[in-house]
Every structure is written in C-alpha cells, then in structure tokens.
Coordinates of C-alpha atoms in Angstrom, one line a residue:
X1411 CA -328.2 -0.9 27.1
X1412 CA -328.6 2.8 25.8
X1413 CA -325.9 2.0 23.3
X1414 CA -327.6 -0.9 21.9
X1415 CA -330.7 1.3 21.5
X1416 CA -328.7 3.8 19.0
X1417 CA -329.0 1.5 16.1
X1418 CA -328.9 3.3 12.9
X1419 CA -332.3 3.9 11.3
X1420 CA -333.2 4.2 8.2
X1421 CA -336.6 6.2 7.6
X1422 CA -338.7 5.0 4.7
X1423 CA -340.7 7.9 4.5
X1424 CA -343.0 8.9 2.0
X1425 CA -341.8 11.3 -0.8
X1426 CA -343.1 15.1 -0.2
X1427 CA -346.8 16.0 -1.5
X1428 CA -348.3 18.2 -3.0
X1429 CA -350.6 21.1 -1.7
X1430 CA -352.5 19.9 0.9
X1431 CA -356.3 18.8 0.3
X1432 CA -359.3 20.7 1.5
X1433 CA -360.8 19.6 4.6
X1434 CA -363.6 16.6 3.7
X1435 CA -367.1 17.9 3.7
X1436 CA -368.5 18.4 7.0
X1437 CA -365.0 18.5 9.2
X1438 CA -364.9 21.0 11.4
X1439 CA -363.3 24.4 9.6
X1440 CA -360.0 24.9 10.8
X1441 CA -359.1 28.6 11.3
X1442 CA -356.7 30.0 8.6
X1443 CA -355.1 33.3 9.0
X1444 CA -356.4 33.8 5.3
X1445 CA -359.9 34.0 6.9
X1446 CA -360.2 35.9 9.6
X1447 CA -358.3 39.4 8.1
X1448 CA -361.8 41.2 7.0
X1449 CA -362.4 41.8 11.0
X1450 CA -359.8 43.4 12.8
X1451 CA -361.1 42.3 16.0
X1452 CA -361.7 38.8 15.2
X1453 CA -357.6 38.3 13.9
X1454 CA -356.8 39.3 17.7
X1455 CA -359.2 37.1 19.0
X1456 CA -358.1 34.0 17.3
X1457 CA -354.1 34.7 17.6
X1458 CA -354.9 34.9 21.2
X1459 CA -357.2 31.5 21.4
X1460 CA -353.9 29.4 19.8
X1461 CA -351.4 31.1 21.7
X1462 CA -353.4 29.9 24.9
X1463 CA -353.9 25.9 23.2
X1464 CA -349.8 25.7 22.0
X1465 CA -347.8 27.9 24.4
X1466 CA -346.6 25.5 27.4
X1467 CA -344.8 27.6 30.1
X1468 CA -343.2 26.2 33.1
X1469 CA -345.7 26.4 35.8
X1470 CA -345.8 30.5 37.6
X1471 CA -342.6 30.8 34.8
X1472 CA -342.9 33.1 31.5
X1473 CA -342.8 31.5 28.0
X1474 CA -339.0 30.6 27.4
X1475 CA -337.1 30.7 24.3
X1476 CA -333.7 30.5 23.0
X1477 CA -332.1 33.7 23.6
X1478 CA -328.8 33.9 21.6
X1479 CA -328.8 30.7 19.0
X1480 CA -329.4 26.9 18.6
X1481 CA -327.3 23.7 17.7
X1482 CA -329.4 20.9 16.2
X1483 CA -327.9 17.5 16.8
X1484 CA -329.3 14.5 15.0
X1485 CA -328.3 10.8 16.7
X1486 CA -329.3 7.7 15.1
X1487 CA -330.2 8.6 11.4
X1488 CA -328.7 8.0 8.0
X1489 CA -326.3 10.7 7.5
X1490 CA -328.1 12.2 4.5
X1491 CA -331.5 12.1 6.5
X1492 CA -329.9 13.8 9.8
X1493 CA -328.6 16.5 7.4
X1494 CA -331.8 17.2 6.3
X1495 CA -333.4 17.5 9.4
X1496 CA -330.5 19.6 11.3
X1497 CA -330.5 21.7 8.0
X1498 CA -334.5 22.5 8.0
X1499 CA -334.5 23.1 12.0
X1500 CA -331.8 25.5 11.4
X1501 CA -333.6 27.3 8.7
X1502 CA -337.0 28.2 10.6
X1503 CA -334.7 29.1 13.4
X1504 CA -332.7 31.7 11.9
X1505 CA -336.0 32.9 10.1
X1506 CA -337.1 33.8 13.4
X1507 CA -333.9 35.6 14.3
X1508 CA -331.6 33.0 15.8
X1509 CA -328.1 31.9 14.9
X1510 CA -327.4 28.4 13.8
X1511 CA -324.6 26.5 14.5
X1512 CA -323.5 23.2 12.7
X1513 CA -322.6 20.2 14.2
X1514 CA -319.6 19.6 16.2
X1515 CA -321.0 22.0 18.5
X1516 CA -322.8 20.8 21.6
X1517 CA -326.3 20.1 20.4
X1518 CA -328.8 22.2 22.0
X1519 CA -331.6 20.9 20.3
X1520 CA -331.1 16.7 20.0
X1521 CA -333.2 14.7 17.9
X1522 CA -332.9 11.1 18.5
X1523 CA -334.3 8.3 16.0
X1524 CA -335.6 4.7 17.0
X1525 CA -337.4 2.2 16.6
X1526 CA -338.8 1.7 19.9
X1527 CA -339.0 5.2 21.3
X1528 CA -341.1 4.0 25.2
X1529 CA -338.1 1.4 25.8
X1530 CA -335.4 4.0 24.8
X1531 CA -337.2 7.0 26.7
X1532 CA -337.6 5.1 29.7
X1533 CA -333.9 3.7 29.3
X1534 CA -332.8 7.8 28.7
X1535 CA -334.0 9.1 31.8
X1536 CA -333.4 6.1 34.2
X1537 CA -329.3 6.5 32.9
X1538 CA -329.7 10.7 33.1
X1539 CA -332.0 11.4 34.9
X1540 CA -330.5 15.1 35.8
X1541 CA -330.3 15.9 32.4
X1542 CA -334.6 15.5 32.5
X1543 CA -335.1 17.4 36.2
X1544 CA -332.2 19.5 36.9
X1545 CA -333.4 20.0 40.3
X1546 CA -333.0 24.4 40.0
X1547 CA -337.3 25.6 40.6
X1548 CA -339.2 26.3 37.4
X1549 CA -336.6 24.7 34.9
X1550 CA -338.5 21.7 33.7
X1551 CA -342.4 20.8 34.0
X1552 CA -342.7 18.4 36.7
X1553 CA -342.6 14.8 37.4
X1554 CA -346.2 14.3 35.9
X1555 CA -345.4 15.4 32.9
X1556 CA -342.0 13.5 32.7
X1557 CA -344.2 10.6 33.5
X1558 CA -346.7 11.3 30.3
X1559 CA -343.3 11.8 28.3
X1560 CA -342.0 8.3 28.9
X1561 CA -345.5 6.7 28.4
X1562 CA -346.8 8.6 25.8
X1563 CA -347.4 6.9 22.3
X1564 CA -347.1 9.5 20.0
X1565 CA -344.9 9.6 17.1
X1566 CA -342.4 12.6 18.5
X1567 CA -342.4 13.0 21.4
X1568 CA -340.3 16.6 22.9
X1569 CA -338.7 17.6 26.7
X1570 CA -337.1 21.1 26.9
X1571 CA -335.2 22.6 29.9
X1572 CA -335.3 26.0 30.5
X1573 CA -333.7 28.7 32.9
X1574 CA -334.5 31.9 34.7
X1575 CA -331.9 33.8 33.6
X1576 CA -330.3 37.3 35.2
X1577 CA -330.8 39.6 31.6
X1578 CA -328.0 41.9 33.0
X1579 CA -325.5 38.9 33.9
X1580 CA -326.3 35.8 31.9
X1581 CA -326.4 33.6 35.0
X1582 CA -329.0 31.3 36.8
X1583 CA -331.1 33.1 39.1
X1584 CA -332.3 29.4 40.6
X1585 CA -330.0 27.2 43.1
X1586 CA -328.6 24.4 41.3
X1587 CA -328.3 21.4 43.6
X1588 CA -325.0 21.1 45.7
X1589 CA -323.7 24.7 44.4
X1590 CA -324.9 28.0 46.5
X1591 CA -327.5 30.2 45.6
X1592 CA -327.2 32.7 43.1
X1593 CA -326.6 36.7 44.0
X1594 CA -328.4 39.0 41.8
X1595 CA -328.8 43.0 41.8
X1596 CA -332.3 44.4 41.8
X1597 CA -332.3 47.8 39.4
X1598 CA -335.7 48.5 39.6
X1599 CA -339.1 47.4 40.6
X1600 CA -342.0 47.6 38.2
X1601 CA -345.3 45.3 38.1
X1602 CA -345.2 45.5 34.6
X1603 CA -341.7 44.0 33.3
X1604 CA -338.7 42.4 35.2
X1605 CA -335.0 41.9 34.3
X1606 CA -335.4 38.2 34.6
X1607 CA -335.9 35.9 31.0
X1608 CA -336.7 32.1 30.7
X1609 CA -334.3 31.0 28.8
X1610 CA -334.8 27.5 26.8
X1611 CA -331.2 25.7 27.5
X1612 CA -331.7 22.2 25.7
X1613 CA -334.6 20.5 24.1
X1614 CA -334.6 16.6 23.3
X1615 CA -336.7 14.9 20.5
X1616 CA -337.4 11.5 20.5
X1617 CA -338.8 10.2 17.0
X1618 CA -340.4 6.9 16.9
X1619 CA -340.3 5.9 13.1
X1620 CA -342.2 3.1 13.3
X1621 CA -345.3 5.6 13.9
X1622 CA -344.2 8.1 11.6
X1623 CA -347.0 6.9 8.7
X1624 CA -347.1 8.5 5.6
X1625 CA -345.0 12.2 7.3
X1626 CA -342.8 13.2 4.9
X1627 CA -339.1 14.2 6.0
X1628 CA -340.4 17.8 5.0
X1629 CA -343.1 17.7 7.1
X1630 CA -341.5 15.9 10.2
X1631 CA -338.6 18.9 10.2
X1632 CA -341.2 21.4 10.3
X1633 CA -343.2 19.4 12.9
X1634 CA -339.9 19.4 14.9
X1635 CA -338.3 23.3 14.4
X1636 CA -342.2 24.5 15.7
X1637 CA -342.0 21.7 19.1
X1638 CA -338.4 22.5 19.9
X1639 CA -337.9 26.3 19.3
X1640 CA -340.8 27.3 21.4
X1641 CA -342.5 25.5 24.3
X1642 CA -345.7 24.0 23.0
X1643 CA -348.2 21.7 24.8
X1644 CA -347.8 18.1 23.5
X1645 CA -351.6 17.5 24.6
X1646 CA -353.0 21.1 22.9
X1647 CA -356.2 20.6 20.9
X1648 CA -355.4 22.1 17.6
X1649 CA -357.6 20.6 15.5
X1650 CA -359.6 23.9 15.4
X1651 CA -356.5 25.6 13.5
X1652 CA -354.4 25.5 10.2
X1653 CA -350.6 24.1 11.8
X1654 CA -347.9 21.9 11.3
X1655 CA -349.3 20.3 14.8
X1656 CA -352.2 18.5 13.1
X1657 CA -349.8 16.8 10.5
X1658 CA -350.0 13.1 12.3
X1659 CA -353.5 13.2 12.6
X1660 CA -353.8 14.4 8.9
X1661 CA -350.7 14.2 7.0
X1662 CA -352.2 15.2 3.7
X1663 CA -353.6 18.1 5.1
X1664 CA -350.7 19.5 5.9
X1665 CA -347.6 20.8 4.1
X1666 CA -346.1 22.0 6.6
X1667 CA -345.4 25.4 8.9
X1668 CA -348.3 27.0 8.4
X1669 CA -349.1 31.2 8.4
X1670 CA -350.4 30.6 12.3
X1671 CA -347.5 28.6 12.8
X1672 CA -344.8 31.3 11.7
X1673 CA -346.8 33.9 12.9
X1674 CA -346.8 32.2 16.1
X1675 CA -342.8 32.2 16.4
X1676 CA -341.9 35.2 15.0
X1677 CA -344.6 37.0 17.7
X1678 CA -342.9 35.0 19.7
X1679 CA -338.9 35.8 19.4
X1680 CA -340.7 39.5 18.8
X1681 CA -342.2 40.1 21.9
X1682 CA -340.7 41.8 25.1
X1683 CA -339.4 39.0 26.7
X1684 CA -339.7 41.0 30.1
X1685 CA -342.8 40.7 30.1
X1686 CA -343.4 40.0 34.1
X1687 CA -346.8 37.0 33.9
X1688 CA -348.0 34.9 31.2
X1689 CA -350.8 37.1 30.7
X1690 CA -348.8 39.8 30.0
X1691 CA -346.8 37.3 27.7
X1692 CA -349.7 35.7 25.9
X1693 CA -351.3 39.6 25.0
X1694 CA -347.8 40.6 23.4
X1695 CA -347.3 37.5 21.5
X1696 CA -350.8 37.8 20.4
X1697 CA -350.6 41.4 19.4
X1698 CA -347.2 40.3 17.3
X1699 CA -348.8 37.6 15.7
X1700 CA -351.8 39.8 14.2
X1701 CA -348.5 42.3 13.4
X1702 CA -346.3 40.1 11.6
X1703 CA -349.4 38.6 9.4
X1704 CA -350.6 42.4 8.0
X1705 CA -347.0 43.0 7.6
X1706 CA -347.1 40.2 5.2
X1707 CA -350.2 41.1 3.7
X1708 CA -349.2 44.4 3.1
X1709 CA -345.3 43.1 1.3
X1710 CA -347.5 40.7 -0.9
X1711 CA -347.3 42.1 -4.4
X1712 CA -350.8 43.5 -5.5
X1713 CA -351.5 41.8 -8.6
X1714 CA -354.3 43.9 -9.8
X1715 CA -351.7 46.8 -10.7

C-alpha cells in the first residue's frame, strides 16, 4: 500500500561543510562564471552551452516555468527537516521573483522522502497515474521518460507537469480528456513571439535517503529549488560546469547553488516568456544569464578604493 510507504523518515545527513575543495589535479576544469568574464564573447558562449545541457522542454513546447508563485509541500520527513527544506525552496524561489506560499496550501511543488524510492515511484503512478500524464498534448514528457523516472537509481529523482497557457485568459489552450476543447482569440500573428506560455503546474520530488551519502540538508534543498523551479534534464552532462547538479557525484565540491546556477534562473524568470521556439528561448535566457552575472560584477564593492 501507498500508505504504508509514507513512513516517517528520519535523514541522517551529514552536518554542512565548509567551502568546497578545488578540483583534484588533473580533473577536467569545470567552467566558473569567475573565469570566463575577461572575454565578452566567450561568457555568451558558455551561458549558452549549459542552457542547452540543463534546460528540458516539453518536446516542440517552450521552456515552462512557474508563472505567478509556488507551494512547497514536504510528505514523509521529520517536521523540523521538512521545514527546512520547504523553507530553502521557498527562498531561491522568491529570489527569482516568485511568491511563496506556506503550507496548508495545495503543494505545488511535493517533495516526498523514502526509503525505497523505485517501489514507491512505481506504486505512485500505478495508484495516479493522471496525475503523471494528464493526457492534454505537450503537458508532460512522454511515456519514455516516465519509464526512466520509475527505474531510475538516482538519489532524487523529479517529474513536473506543465501547461500551454492562454497569457490573455489564464486557461488551457490543450483538450483535457473528456472536457471540450478550449476557445481561444488570436490578436496577432507574429513569427517572432506568441500569446501562448508554458506554464509549470506541479512538480514532484521523490528523495531516496538511503542514497543520499554524505549531501548535506543545505545542499539537497539547493539541489531540489534548481530541479523543481525550472525544467532541467535529469540525464544533462554537467560535469563540464560549476552547479549544484554535480553535488551527488561530488558532494564536497559543492556548496551549493552555484553563480551559473542562479544565473541560470534568474535568466530564466527574466526572459520574454513569449518567446515563440526554444531557440529563440535558449538565446534570451542566454543573453540574461551573461546580464544578470555583470550586473553582479558591477554591485560588488571595489575593494581597491
């Protein structure tokens, strides 16, 4: 039974580090934001490389994201833990311009805690399985990747839901099954934007902590507020870049959101989301994440003076 599943778990994790360590001699360098501000050029280049590797759009669909705020919901967790984690989601995401609500509202954003996260995945979606493929076109990414979400082994594992939105209504522009198709009002035509937004309507997180290792509660909030307030690809390669995505293969390494990582969601929650492709999309975001790092370059304090 689900129920029997929602044991309460108590995470021994590790206390939080320190800063992280450099990477061992003769790793690969991973790309810091730090590094790559002498050549203007070459900080557009690499925003745009990670935004390709971590964004995860629906398939023909733009990059959702929440477009109003977020509830974080934590099941299965000490109460003190779950506070932690609902409070550190909701801090990234009103950094990046969203409200946060607290708990009892209807969790957007669920993060559920056990022990054996393949047996309670697989048990999830075989009792809900609308609440995993709605059934409306371009709302979810498919039955293959549902299928590499219930076998997957990873530590967190993440499944978000999103909707083509009218931006002049607020209503679903996709047929939901047994209800009749939406009516929507064309005011203009253009090949460059559109009134239509993907909207991210709710995102579940399924932590195994018996893989968790030595992540810290710090960390693993970080890890989750970057997988669950954007739509980032659970097999990206981002090994070659300083983010809160390498943490499980490196925990020491990482601290936490990193600059690429905020830079990545406030470019983001900053760019046009009418944006009509994903090319489009991916230039803007990229553009905004070489903005938002010289604008923090340029608040830093000069401490020559």
């Amino acid at each position: 039974m689900l129920a029997a599943m929602m044991v309460a778990a108590a995470l021994a994790l590790p206390q939080d580090r320190g800063p992280p360590s450099p990477p061992a001699s003769g790793a690969d360098p991973m790309v810091r934001l730090e590094d790559i501000v002498v050549d203007a050029r070459r900080l557009e280049d690499a925003a745009r490389e990670f935004v390709d590797e971590v964004a995860h759009p629906v398939q023909r669909r733009g990059m959702a994201r929440w477009h109003d705020g977020v509830c974080v919901g934590v099941a299965n967790l000490q109460p003190e833990l779950a506070q932690q984690l609902i409070d550190r989601v909701s801090d990234v995401a009103r950094d990046i311009g969203l409200s946060s609500s607290e708990p009892p509202c209807h969790p957007t954003i669920l993060i559920i805690a056990t022990t054996d996260a393949a047996a309670f995945t697989e048990q999830f979606i075989e009792m809900r399985p609308a609440l995993f493929r709605p059934g409306g076109s371009g709302m979810d990414h498919g039955r293959a990747a549902l299928d590499r979400f219930r076998r997957t082994d990873a530590a967190v594992r993440w499944w978000s839901i999103s909707q083509p939105t009218d931006s002049d209504t607020g209503q679903a522009t996709v047929r939901m099954p047994g209800e009749a198709a939406p009516t929507t009002t064309i005011r203009g035509v253009s090949r460059m934007s559109s009134q239509y937004r993907q909207d991210l309507k709710r995102t579940f997180v399924i932590v195994d902590v018996d893989r968790l290792g030595e992540v810290t509660l710090s960390q693993l909030g970080d890890y989750i507020a970057m997988v669950s307030l954007a739509q980032i690809d659970p097999e990206a390669d981002t090994s070659g870049f300083e983010t809160v995505l390498n943490v499980f293969d490196s925990p020491s390494s990482v601290s936490g959101l990193s600059s690429w990582d905020r830079a990545y969601l406030e470019g983001l929650y900053g760019a046009s989301w009418y944006r009509i492709n994903q090319t489009s999309q991916v230039r803007a975001i990229s553009d905004n994440i070489a903005r938002e790092y010289r604008g923090a370059q340029a608040a830093e304090p000069d401490e020559t003076e």
